[in-house]
Amino acid sequence: MTGPVVRSQTADRLDGLGRAALVGYLPVGYPDVPTSVEAVRALIDNGADVVELGMPYTDPLMDGPVIQHAVDAALRGGVRVRDTLRAVEQVAGRGAPILVMTYWNLVLRYGVEAFARDLAAAGGAGLITPDLIPDEAGVWIDASDEHGLDRVFLVAPSSTPERLVSTAAACRGFVYAASTMGVTGERATLGSGAERLVADTRAAGAAHVCVGLGVSRPDQAAQVATYADGVIVGSALVRAVTEGVQDGTGLDALARTTAALADGVRSAVRPGVGSRS
Amino acid sequence: MEQAVGPLSTHSGPYFGEFGGRFVPEALVAALDELETAFHKALADPSFGAELARLHRTYTGRPSPLTEVPRFAAHVGEHVRVFLKREDLNHTGSHKINNVLGQALLVKRMGKKRVIAETGAGQHGVATATAAALLDLECTVYMGEEDTRRQALNVARMRLLGAEVIPVTIGSRTLKDAINEALRDWVANVDTTHYLLGTVTGPHPFPEMVRDFHKIIGEEARAQLLAETGRLPDAVLACVGGGSNAMGIFNAFLDEPSVRLFGFEAGGRGITPGDHAARFSGGVPGVLQGTRSYLLQDEDGQTIPSHSVSAGLDYPSVGPEHAWLHDIGRAQYRPVSDEQAMEAFSLLCRTEGIIPAIESAHALAGAILLGAEASTWAVEHGQEPILLVNLSGRGDKDVATAAAWFGLVDDAAATPTEGEQL
């Protein structure tokens, strides 16, 4: 793919670490908008290197029950798309690029160009789009080039070699490798498929590949961090917030979970990549 | 994105004008490619067509009859003739079986062992469970919890046929949420499982493929009407939820400019958002569940819950080919209220001895609403205007809803009082 050379906030951050990044997902508006902003700050302060900020959507078909429940609650609480842009403004500039994770209709409705403009103005790094493949993303590719935003598309174990090449070429920031066929959620084991997918995606031309879906424990994060550029965790963090909702300890639980995952990521030894930093 | 149009009836995906496409997780792309290849190979293989035709003849009961309904027509307008295409007489009681048998044969060809489906009113779920039993496939049907309550009889039918029915308890607990669950299941199990999608929506190739499996409705009706009357209808009418029965009957008439096409969607209780499922009068284009089409959504792009007295019509989006036909002016889409549909339901029962599905009653109500307009068409050719209405399903599943609507269940009489022996 040829086009203007756009500097990537997220790729710069990944390159600067010299180790795998912890990429933490939280949805805006859960349990309410101010607390969710505090939660993102806690996430960054406790070791998340990149933030994936979810825009609640009525039909989150790539998400498992933990995240579905949280975004459903956020929507019932009245969260709006513009709350995400405000939240980005409030958490940007703390050292962790803020990528917004969104289903495509929300951006389409806002206006692709307008959303890109406002996200860039708020200090956001770019978008992760679980239901938008590069084949359908022409307007977004143009807008993200125009406004200097990252665009993270997904690859899956079922992706053909040709699609790995075209998706890697369309991404900026990193390629999101789905560790397994399925939706978000915590899993006991990740299997060897993720490592192979990362290797194949790199071979297809991707500069950075982060792994998501199913990673929830520090030992899993440490394992993934040996071969990926980033470890994406969502449901385990959301669950920490959920467990503390009733008694107000959600942020403490989130901080502990994040710190443990960050330790896991930092403990990983990455064969052959030490010379990069 | 625009393709050369050519004959409207042969237009293929992935795009219908600016609608359609594949807005799906990457994990599903390989399966959609596989399905598209298998479908096109099957179409080119005479043995596939022969096997499907054999099943239609010996199992479904095709061709379904064409019935003229003069006593009903008298309520539509003076000198208007109304013919019903009787998809209600198919095995399993609706048009849904046409598509299900086609896709189930494809599943066998692809070597998969399991099918999943979503269902609203239950017609598609029952048809899928039936085909799965016939062709020895494992079957899971997702159904919104609200719909399992409204359509308890169909839940029992699916379970009798050996299917697992999973009530969906998130979101609005209706068809849209059942589709989300089916998509989640498919992403996780795509190696062994086919998503047997029930209408002309979803990612490419589903809209095109489901239409092709249903176009037999229009082809038969056209030939039957020509044999019966010697001419084409003045108008073809069908209800539109996702739009599969409508697309099936419209298809044979798309390239006949003299034939007006009308789709009737659920106007529900009224125009307030949340009270209807009238996507063309109350929606704007957007992306939901894999395709771009008209969509009931709020100003943020969140899907608005919809309502209809019919569990089969309360889908917040509509097949992309309908969106295209609407935008190019080839078909007209109008809302029919719950009340109008139920009046037409009752009218067909009493005048013709046919209990229609409440979905189909929307098309019957559409005929009544067209009434005076249709009478004027006679001037054009000096003959009585002919309306062809697709009776997409029968009303057995809706008897409880209708009985409650019309107050036909006398609770006091049905419940013995203490000490009383019935």
PDB file of N, CA and C in Angstrom, chain B residues 82-169:
ATOM      1  N   VAL B  82     -57.398 -10.790  -6.403  1.00  0.00           N
ATOM      2  CA  VAL B  82     -56.266 -11.057  -5.522  1.00  0.00           C
ATOM      3  C   VAL B  82     -55.929 -12.544  -5.574  1.00  0.00           C
ATOM      4  N   PHE B  83     -54.658 -12.812  -5.818  1.00  0.00           N
ATOM      5  CA  PHE B  83     -54.157 -14.192  -5.794  1.00  0.00           C
ATOM      6  C   PHE B  83     -53.113 -14.323  -4.686  1.00  0.00           C
ATOM      7  N   LEU B  84     -53.188 -15.438  -3.973  1.00  0.00           N
ATOM      8  CA  LEU B  84     -52.193 -15.690  -2.933  1.00  0.00           C
ATOM      9  C   LEU B  84     -51.239 -16.783  -3.403  1.00  0.00           C
ATOM     10  N   LYS B  85     -49.942 -16.533  -3.273  1.00  0.00           N
ATOM     11  CA  LYS B  85     -48.954 -17.596  -3.476  1.00  0.00           C
ATOM     12  C   LYS B  85     -48.821 -18.309  -2.138  1.00  0.00           C
ATOM     13  N   ARG B  86     -49.145 -19.600  -2.160  1.00  0.00           N
ATOM     14  CA  ARG B  86     -49.369 -20.317  -0.907  1.00  0.00           C
ATOM     15  C   ARG B  86     -48.109 -20.962  -0.331  1.00  0.00           C
ATOM     16  N   GLU B  87     -47.156 -20.138   0.076  1.00  0.00           N
ATOM     17  CA  GLU B  87     -45.963 -20.683   0.739  1.00  0.00           C
ATOM     18  C   GLU B  87     -46.303 -21.244   2.118  1.00  0.00           C
ATOM     19  N   ASP B  88     -47.485 -20.885   2.603  1.00  0.00           N
ATOM     20  CA  ASP B  88     -47.929 -21.425   3.904  1.00  0.00           C
ATOM     21  C   ASP B  88     -48.168 -22.932   3.819  1.00  0.00           C
ATOM     22  N   LEU B  89     -48.342 -23.435   2.586  1.00  0.00           N
ATOM     23  CA  LEU B  89     -48.620 -24.867   2.448  1.00  0.00           C
ATOM     24  C   LEU B  89     -47.363 -25.716   2.307  1.00  0.00           C
ATOM     25  N   ASN B  90     -46.206 -25.064   2.330  1.00  0.00           N
ATOM     26  CA  ASN B  90     -44.956 -25.836   2.329  1.00  0.00           C
ATOM     27  C   ASN B  90     -44.810 -26.629   3.627  1.00  0.00           C
ATOM     28  N   HIS B  91     -44.083 -27.744   3.540  1.00  0.00           N
ATOM     29  CA  HIS B  91     -43.681 -28.458   4.750  1.00  0.00           C
ATOM     30  C   HIS B  91     -42.982 -27.466   5.689  1.00  0.00           C
ATOM     31  N   THR B  92     -43.292 -27.541   6.936  1.00  0.00           N
ATOM     32  CA  THR B  92     -42.859 -26.647   8.032  1.00  0.00           C
ATOM     33  C   THR B  92     -43.638 -25.332   8.045  1.00  0.00           C
ATOM     34  N   GLY B  93     -44.479 -25.096   7.064  1.00  0.00           N
ATOM     35  CA  GLY B  93     -45.440 -24.006   7.187  1.00  0.00           C
ATOM     36  C   GLY B  93     -45.016 -22.628   6.743  1.00  0.00           C
ATOM     37  N   SER B  94     -43.906 -22.544   6.023  1.00  0.00           N
ATOM     38  CA  SER B  94     -43.527 -21.222   5.517  1.00  0.00           C
ATOM     39  C   SER B  94     -42.560 -21.369   4.351  1.00  0.00           C
ATOM     40  N   HIS B  95     -42.213 -20.214   3.765  1.00  0.00           N
ATOM     41  CA  HIS B  95     -41.243 -20.208   2.664  1.00  0.00           C
ATOM     42  C   HIS B  95     -39.851 -20.582   3.130  1.00  0.00           C
ATOM     43  N   LYS B  96     -39.594 -20.513   4.422  1.00  0.00           N
ATOM     44  CA  LYS B  96     -38.226 -20.656   4.928  1.00  0.00           C
ATOM     45  C   LYS B  96     -37.562 -21.957   4.491  1.00  0.00           C
ATOM     46  N   ILE B  97     -38.356 -22.993   4.274  1.00  0.00           N
ATOM     47  CA  ILE B  97     -37.802 -24.306   3.928  1.00  0.00           C
ATOM     48  C   ILE B  97     -37.028 -24.263   2.602  1.00  0.00           C
ATOM     49  N   ASN B  98     -37.413 -23.366   1.674  1.00  0.00           N
ATOM     50  CA  ASN B  98     -36.722 -23.294   0.370  1.00  0.00           C
ATOM     51  C   ASN B  98     -35.226 -23.049   0.552  1.00  0.00           C
ATOM     52  N   ASN B  99     -34.929 -22.033   1.339  1.00  0.00           N
ATOM     53  CA  ASN B  99     -33.548 -21.623   1.578  1.00  0.00           C
ATOM     54  C   ASN B  99     -32.813 -22.637   2.440  1.00  0.00           C
ATOM     55  N   VAL B 100     -33.512 -23.162   3.417  1.00  0.00           N
ATOM     56  CA  VAL B 100     -32.874 -24.069   4.365  1.00  0.00           C
ATOM     57  C   VAL B 100     -32.411 -25.349   3.666  1.00  0.00           C
ATOM     58  N   LEU B 101     -33.251 -25.898   2.806  1.00  0.00           N
ATOM     59  CA  LEU B 101     -32.841 -27.122   2.098  1.00  0.00           C
ATOM     60  C   LEU B 101     -31.648 -26.831   1.192  1.00  0.00           C
ATOM     61  N   GLY B 102     -31.676 -25.686   0.535  1.00  0.00           N
ATOM     62  CA  GLY B 102     -30.545 -25.330  -0.331  1.00  0.00           C
ATOM     63  C   GLY B 102     -29.248 -25.219   0.452  1.00  0.00           C
ATOM     64  N   GLN B 103     -29.296 -24.482   1.552  1.00  0.00           N
ATOM     65  CA  GLN B 103     -28.064 -24.312   2.344  1.00  0.00           C
ATOM     66  C   GLN B 103     -27.638 -25.625   2.994  1.00  0.00           C
ATOM     67  N   ALA B 104     -28.604 -26.434   3.433  1.00  0.00           N
ATOM     68  CA  ALA B 104     -28.238 -27.692   4.090  1.00  0.00           C
ATOM     69  C   ALA B 104     -27.537 -28.632   3.108  1.00  0.00           C
ATOM     70  N   LEU B 105     -27.979 -28.634   1.852  1.00  0.00           N
ATOM     71  CA  LEU B 105     -27.270 -29.444   0.850  1.00  0.00           C
ATOM     72  C   LEU B 105     -25.850 -28.918   0.642  1.00  0.00           C
ATOM     73  N   LEU B 106     -25.695 -27.595   0.698  1.00  0.00           N
ATOM     74  CA  LEU B 106     -24.346 -27.017   0.586  1.00  0.00           C
ATOM     75  C   LEU B 106     -23.463 -27.442   1.757  1.00  0.00           C
ATOM     76  N   VAL B 107     -24.058 -27.492   2.938  1.00  0.00           N
ATOM     77  CA  VAL B 107     -23.314 -27.890   4.130  1.00  0.00           C
ATOM     78  C   VAL B 107     -22.744 -29.296   3.939  1.00  0.00           C
ATOM     79  N   LYS B 108     -23.566 -30.183   3.400  1.00  0.00           N
ATOM     80  CA  LYS B 108     -23.091 -31.539   3.147  1.00  0.00           C
ATOM     81  C   LYS B 108     -21.910 -31.511   2.170  1.00  0.00           C
ATOM     82  N   ARG B 109     -22.032 -30.686   1.146  1.00  0.00           N
ATOM     83  CA  ARG B 109     -20.949 -30.583   0.162  1.00  0.00           C
ATOM     84  C   ARG B 109     -19.673 -30.042   0.780  1.00  0.00           C
ATOM     85  N   MET B 110     -19.820 -29.122   1.739  1.00  0.00           N
ATOM     86  CA  MET B 110     -18.633 -28.532   2.367  1.00  0.00           C
ATOM     87  C   MET B 110     -18.062 -29.452   3.444  1.00  0.00           C
ATOM     88  N   GLY B 111     -18.756 -30.529   3.739  1.00  0.00           N
ATOM     89  CA  GLY B 111     -18.244 -31.489   4.712  1.00  0.00           C
ATOM     90  C   GLY B 111     -18.391 -31.060   6.157  1.00  0.00           C
ATOM     91  N   LYS B 112     -19.251 -30.072   6.409  1.00  0.00           N
ATOM     92  CA  LYS B 112     -19.456 -29.655   7.791  1.00  0.00           C
ATOM     93  C   LYS B 112     -20.548 -30.494   8.437  1.00  0.00           C
ATOM     94  N   LYS B 113     -20.508 -30.576   9.764  1.00  0.00           N
ATOM     95  CA  LYS B 113     -21.405 -31.498  10.467  1.00  0.00           C
ATOM     96  C   LYS B 113     -22.464 -30.788  11.293  1.00  0.00           C
ATOM     97  N   ARG B 114     -22.317 -29.490  11.439  1.00  0.00           N
ATOM     98  CA  ARG B 114     -23.189 -28.786  12.381  1.00  0.00           C
ATOM     99  C   ARG B 114     -23.704 -27.510  11.730  1.00  0.00           C
ATOM    100  N   VAL B 115     -24.975 -27.217  12.005  1.00  0.00           N
ATOM    101  CA  VAL B 115     -25.511 -25.928  11.570  1.00  0.00           C
ATOM    102  C   VAL B 115     -26.007 -25.154  12.791  1.00  0.00           C
ATOM    103  N   ILE B 116     -25.872 -23.843  12.694  1.00  0.00           N
ATOM    104  CA  ILE B 116     -26.477 -22.968  13.700  1.00  0.00           C
ATOM    105  C   ILE B 116     -27.407 -22.018  12.957  1.00  0.00           C
ATOM    106  N   ALA B 117     -28.407 -21.563  13.651  1.00  0.00           N
ATOM    107  CA  ALA B 117     -29.345 -20.640  13.024  1.00  0.00           C
ATOM    108  C   ALA B 117     -29.890 -19.714  14.091  1.00  0.00           C
ATOM    109  N   GLU B 118     -30.429 -18.601  13.618  1.00  0.00           N
ATOM    110  CA  GLU B 118     -31.149 -17.687  14.483  1.00  0.00           C
ATOM    111  C   GLU B 118     -32.608 -17.745  14.081  1.00  0.00           C
ATOM    112  N   THR B 119     -33.489 -17.425  14.971  1.00  0.00           N
ATOM    113  CA  THR B 119     -34.878 -17.364  14.545  1.00  0.00           C
ATOM    114  C   THR B 119     -35.630 -16.331  15.368  1.00  0.00           C
ATOM    115  N   GLY B 120     -36.598 -15.688  14.727  1.00  0.00           N
ATOM    116  CA  GLY B 120     -37.428 -14.713  15.424  1.00  0.00           C
ATOM    117  C   GLY B 120     -38.756 -15.356  15.764  1.00  0.00           C
ATOM    118  N   ALA B 121     -39.605 -15.482  14.756  1.00  0.00           N
ATOM    119  CA  ALA B 121     -40.908 -16.119  14.981  1.00  0.00           C
ATOM    120  C   ALA B 121     -40.784 -17.621  15.128  1.00  0.00           C
ATOM    121  N   GLY B 122     -39.670 -18.174  14.727  1.00  0.00           N
ATOM    122  CA  GLY B 122     -39.482 -19.610  14.854  1.00  0.00           C
ATOM    123  C   GLY B 122     -39.586 -20.348  13.539  1.00  0.00           C
ATOM    124  N   GLN B 123     -40.092 -19.688  12.505  1.00  0.00           N
ATOM    125  CA  GLN B 123     -40.269 -20.393  11.231  1.00  0.00           C
ATOM    126  C   GLN B 123     -38.941 -20.863  10.654  1.00  0.00           C
ATOM    127  N   HIS B 124     -37.944 -19.980  10.695  1.00  0.00           N
ATOM    128  CA  HIS B 124     -36.637 -20.361  10.164  1.00  0.00           C
ATOM    129  C   HIS B 124     -35.982 -21.404  11.066  1.00  0.00           C
ATOM    130  N   GLY B 125     -36.177 -21.279  12.365  1.00  0.00           N
ATOM    131  CA  GLY B 125     -35.613 -22.267  13.284  1.00  0.00           C
ATOM    132  C   GLY B 125     -36.228 -23.637  13.067  1.00  0.00           C
ATOM    133  N   VAL B 126     -37.527 -23.677  12.886  1.00  0.00           N
ATOM    134  CA  VAL B 126     -38.208 -24.959  12.642  1.00  0.00           C
ATOM    135  C   VAL B 126     -37.740 -25.548  11.312  1.00  0.00           C
ATOM    136  N   ALA B 127     -37.635 -24.717  10.300  1.00  0.00           N
ATOM    137  CA  ALA B 127     -37.180 -25.210   8.997  1.00  0.00           C
ATOM    138  C   ALA B 127     -35.752 -25.748   9.100  1.00  0.00           C
ATOM    139  N   THR B 128     -34.891 -25.027   9.829  1.00  0.00           N
ATOM    140  CA  THR B 128     -33.503 -25.467   9.960  1.00  0.00           C
ATOM    141  C   THR B 128     -33.420 -26.778  10.744  1.00  0.00           C
ATOM    142  N   ALA B 129     -34.177 -26.864  11.828  1.00  0.00           N
ATOM    143  CA  ALA B 129     -34.187 -28.096  12.619  1.00  0.00           C
ATOM    144  C   ALA B 129     -34.687 -29.269  11.773  1.00  0.00           C
ATOM    145  N   THR B 130     -35.636 -28.984  10.918  1.00  0.00           N
ATOM    146  CA  THR B 130     -36.186 -30.015  10.033  1.00  0.00           C
ATOM    147  C   THR B 130     -35.136 -30.518   9.047  1.00  0.00           C
ATOM    148  N   ALA B 131     -34.476 -29.576   8.374  1.00  0.00           N
ATOM    149  CA  ALA B 131     -33.457 -29.965   7.393  1.00  0.00           C
ATOM    150  C   ALA B 131     -32.297 -30.682   8.079  1.00  0.00           C
ATOM    151  N   ALA B 132     -31.963 -30.249   9.300  1.00  0.00           N
ATOM    152  CA  ALA B 132     -30.869 -30.889  10.032  1.00  0.00           C
ATOM    153  C   ALA B 132     -31.232 -32.339  10.348  1.00  0.00           C
ATOM    154  N   ALA B 133     -32.488 -32.549  10.737  1.00  0.00           N
ATOM    155  CA  ALA B 133     -32.926 -33.920  11.013  1.00  0.00           C
ATOM    156  C   ALA B 133     -32.874 -34.751   9.728  1.00  0.00           C
ATOM    157  N   LEU B 134     -33.351 -34.180   8.644  1.00  0.00           N
ATOM    158  CA  LEU B 134     -33.395 -34.892   7.369  1.00  0.00           C
ATOM    159  C   LEU B 134     -32.006 -35.270   6.878  1.00  0.00           C
ATOM    160  N   LEU B 135     -31.052 -34.359   7.045  1.00  0.00           N
ATOM    161  CA  LEU B 135     -29.718 -34.564   6.456  1.00  0.00           C
ATOM    162  C   LEU B 135     -28.665 -34.927   7.502  1.00  0.00           C
ATOM    163  N   ASP B 136     -29.117 -35.296   8.702  1.00  0.00           N
ATOM    164  CA  ASP B 136     -28.215 -35.781   9.741  1.00  0.00           C
ATOM    165  C   ASP B 136     -27.141 -34.759  10.114  1.00  0.00           C
ATOM    166  N   LEU B 137     -27.593 -33.565  10.452  1.00  0.00           N
ATOM    167  CA  LEU B 137     -26.693 -32.512  10.898  1.00  0.00           C
ATOM    168  C   LEU B 137     -27.039 -32.137  12.337  1.00  0.00           C
ATOM    169  N   GLU B 138     -26.011 -31.832  13.101  1.00  0.00           N
ATOM    170  CA  GLU B 138     -26.249 -31.317  14.455  1.00  0.00           C
ATOM    171  C   GLU B 138     -26.780 -29.888  14.319  1.00  0.00           C
ATOM    172  N   CYS B 139     -27.707 -29.496  15.189  1.00  0.00           N
ATOM    173  CA  CYS B 139     -28.372 -28.191  14.991  1.00  0.00           C
ATOM    174  C   CYS B 139     -28.544 -27.433  16.297  1.00  0.00           C
ATOM    175  N   THR B 140     -28.104 -26.192  16.296  1.00  0.00           N
ATOM    176  CA  THR B 140     -28.320 -25.297  17.432  1.00  0.00           C
ATOM    177  C   THR B 140     -29.047 -24.057  16.928  1.00  0.00           C
ATOM    178  N   VAL B 141     -30.119 -23.678  17.604  1.00  0.00           N
ATOM    179  CA  VAL B 141     -30.883 -22.513  17.177  1.00  0.00           C
ATOM    180  C   VAL B 141     -30.871 -21.466  18.300  1.00  0.00           C
ATOM    181  N   TYR B 142     -30.450 -20.260  17.943  1.00  0.00           N
ATOM    182  CA  TYR B 142     -30.480 -19.143  18.899  1.00  0.00           C
ATOM    183  C   TYR B 142     -31.769 -18.361  18.714  1.00  0.00           C
ATOM    184  N   MET B 143     -32.392 -18.036  19.834  1.00  0.00           N
ATOM    185  CA  MET B 143     -33.685 -17.353  19.772  1.00  0.00           C
ATOM    186  C   MET B 143     -33.751 -16.383  20.954  1.00  0.00           C
ATOM    187  N   GLY B 144     -34.133 -15.157  20.694  1.00  0.00           N
ATOM    188  CA  GLY B 144     -34.265 -14.194  21.777  1.00  0.00           C
ATOM    189  C   GLY B 144     -35.252 -14.698  22.827  1.00  0.00           C
ATOM    190  N   GLU B 145     -34.919 -14.452  24.078  1.00  0.00           N
ATOM    191  CA  GLU B 145     -35.773 -14.973  25.150  1.00  0.00           C
ATOM    192  C   GLU B 145     -37.215 -14.478  25.013  1.00  0.00           C
ATOM    193  N   GLU B 146     -37.353 -13.213  24.600  1.00  0.00           N
ATOM    194  CA  GLU B 146     -38.680 -12.643  24.402  1.00  0.00           C
ATOM    195  C   GLU B 146     -39.449 -13.440  23.334  1.00  0.00           C
ATOM    196  N   ASP B 147     -38.722 -13.839  22.293  1.00  0.00           N
ATOM    197  CA  ASP B 147     -39.372 -14.597  21.215  1.00  0.00           C
ATOM    198  C   ASP B 147     -39.693 -16.030  21.637  1.00  0.00           C
ATOM    199  N   THR B 148     -38.856 -16.620  22.503  1.00  0.00           N
ATOM    200  CA  THR B 148     -39.177 -17.980  22.954  1.00  0.00           C
ATOM    201  C   THR B 148     -40.493 -17.968  23.740  1.00  0.00           C
ATOM    202  N   ARG B 149     -40.750 -16.857  24.390  1.00  0.00           N
ATOM    203  CA  ARG B 149     -42.012 -16.728  25.126  1.00  0.00           C
ATOM    204  C   ARG B 149     -43.177 -16.557  24.151  1.00  0.00           C
ATOM    205  N   ARG B 150     -42.970 -15.683  23.146  1.00  0.00           N
ATOM    206  CA  ARG B 150     -44.055 -15.426  22.193  1.00  0.00           C
ATOM    207  C   ARG B 150     -44.328 -16.640  21.309  1.00  0.00           C
ATOM    208  N   GLN B 151     -43.297 -17.463  21.100  1.00  0.00           N
ATOM    209  CA  GLN B 151     -43.420 -18.565  20.137  1.00  0.00           C
ATOM    210  C   GLN B 151     -43.070 -19.889  20.791  1.00  0.00           C
ATOM    211  N   ALA B 152     -43.669 -20.156  21.941  1.00  0.00           N
ATOM    212  CA  ALA B 152     -43.329 -21.350  22.709  1.00  0.00           C
ATOM    213  C   ALA B 152     -43.593 -22.632  21.911  1.00  0.00           C
ATOM    214  N   LEU B 153     -44.637 -22.604  21.099  1.00  0.00           N
ATOM    215  CA  LEU B 153     -44.967 -23.792  20.322  1.00  0.00           C
ATOM    216  C   LEU B 153     -43.838 -24.141  19.351  1.00  0.00           C
ATOM    217  N   ASN B 154     -43.287 -23.129  18.710  1.00  0.00           N
ATOM    218  CA  ASN B 154     -42.195 -23.392  17.776  1.00  0.00           C
ATOM    219  C   ASN B 154     -40.932 -23.855  18.491  1.00  0.00           C
ATOM    220  N   VAL B 155     -40.716 -23.380  19.710  1.00  0.00           N
ATOM    221  CA  VAL B 155     -39.574 -23.870  20.495  1.00  0.00           C
ATOM    222  C   VAL B 155     -39.733 -25.374  20.710  1.00  0.00           C
ATOM    223  N   ALA B 156     -40.937 -25.776  21.067  1.00  0.00           N
ATOM    224  CA  ALA B 156     -41.197 -27.207  21.286  1.00  0.00           C
ATOM    225  C   ALA B 156     -41.002 -27.995  19.990  1.00  0.00           C
ATOM    226  N   ARG B 157     -41.454 -27.437  18.877  1.00  0.00           N
ATOM    227  CA  ARG B 157     -41.274 -28.137  17.597  1.00  0.00           C
ATOM    228  C   ARG B 157     -39.791 -28.345  17.293  1.00  0.00           C
ATOM    229  N   MET B 158     -38.998 -27.298  17.484  1.00  0.00           N
ATOM    230  CA  MET B 158     -37.560 -27.426  17.197  1.00  0.00           C
ATOM    231  C   MET B 158     -36.927 -28.493  18.075  1.00  0.00           C
ATOM    232  N   ARG B 159     -37.330 -28.513  19.348  1.00  0.00           N
ATOM    233  CA  ARG B 159     -36.741 -29.508  20.261  1.00  0.00           C
ATOM    234  C   ARG B 159     -37.184 -30.919  19.881  1.00  0.00           C
ATOM    235  N   LEU B 160     -38.439 -31.074  19.457  1.00  0.00           N
ATOM    236  CA  LEU B 160     -38.898 -32.379  18.997  1.00  0.00           C
ATOM    237  C   LEU B 160     -38.076 -32.869  17.805  1.00  0.00           C
ATOM    238  N   LEU B 161     -37.651 -31.930  16.987  1.00  0.00           N
ATOM    239  CA  LEU B 161     -36.881 -32.272  15.792  1.00  0.00           C
ATOM    240  C   LEU B 161     -35.411 -32.529  16.104  1.00  0.00           C
ATOM    241  N   GLY B 162     -35.054 -32.388  17.363  1.00  0.00           N
ATOM    242  CA  GLY B 162     -33.687 -32.721  17.770  1.00  0.00           C
ATOM    243  C   GLY B 162     -32.742 -31.550  17.868  1.00  0.00           C
ATOM    244  N   ALA B 163     -33.258 -30.335  17.708  1.00  0.00           N
ATOM    245  CA  ALA B 163     -32.373 -29.171  17.782  1.00  0.00           C
ATOM    246  C   ALA B 163     -32.228 -28.697  19.226  1.00  0.00           C
ATOM    247  N   GLU B 164     -31.077 -28.093  19.482  1.00  0.00           N
ATOM    248  CA  GLU B 164     -30.881 -27.424  20.765  1.00  0.00           C
ATOM    249  C   GLU B 164     -31.319 -25.971  20.577  1.00  0.00           C
ATOM    250  N   VAL B 165     -32.226 -25.509  21.416  1.00  0.00           N
ATOM    251  CA  VAL B 165     -32.680 -24.117  21.317  1.00  0.00           C
ATOM    252  C   VAL B 165     -32.086 -23.345  22.493  1.00  0.00           C
ATOM    253  N   ILE B 166     -31.342 -22.287  22.169  1.00  0.00           N
ATOM    254  CA  ILE B 166     -30.688 -21.503  23.225  1.00  0.00           C
ATOM    255  C   ILE B 166     -31.351 -20.130  23.311  1.00  0.00           C
ATOM    256  N   PRO B 167     -32.063 -19.845  24.416  1.00  0.00           N
ATOM    257  CA  PRO B 167     -32.644 -18.512  24.571  1.00  0.00           C
ATOM    258  C   PRO B 167     -31.541 -17.478  24.825  1.00  0.00           C
ATOM    259  N   VAL B 168     -31.638 -16.354  24.154  1.00  0.00           N
ATOM    260  CA  VAL B 168     -30.630 -15.292  24.277  1.00  0.00           C
ATOM    261  C   VAL B 168     -31.169 -14.234  25.232  1.00  0.00           C
ATOM    262  N   THR B 169     -30.378 -13.949  26.262  1.00  0.00           N
ATOM    263  CA  THR B 169     -30.897 -13.103  27.337  1.00  0.00           C
ATOM    264  C   THR B 169     -30.224 -11.740  27.400  1.00  0.00           C
TER     265      THR B 169
END
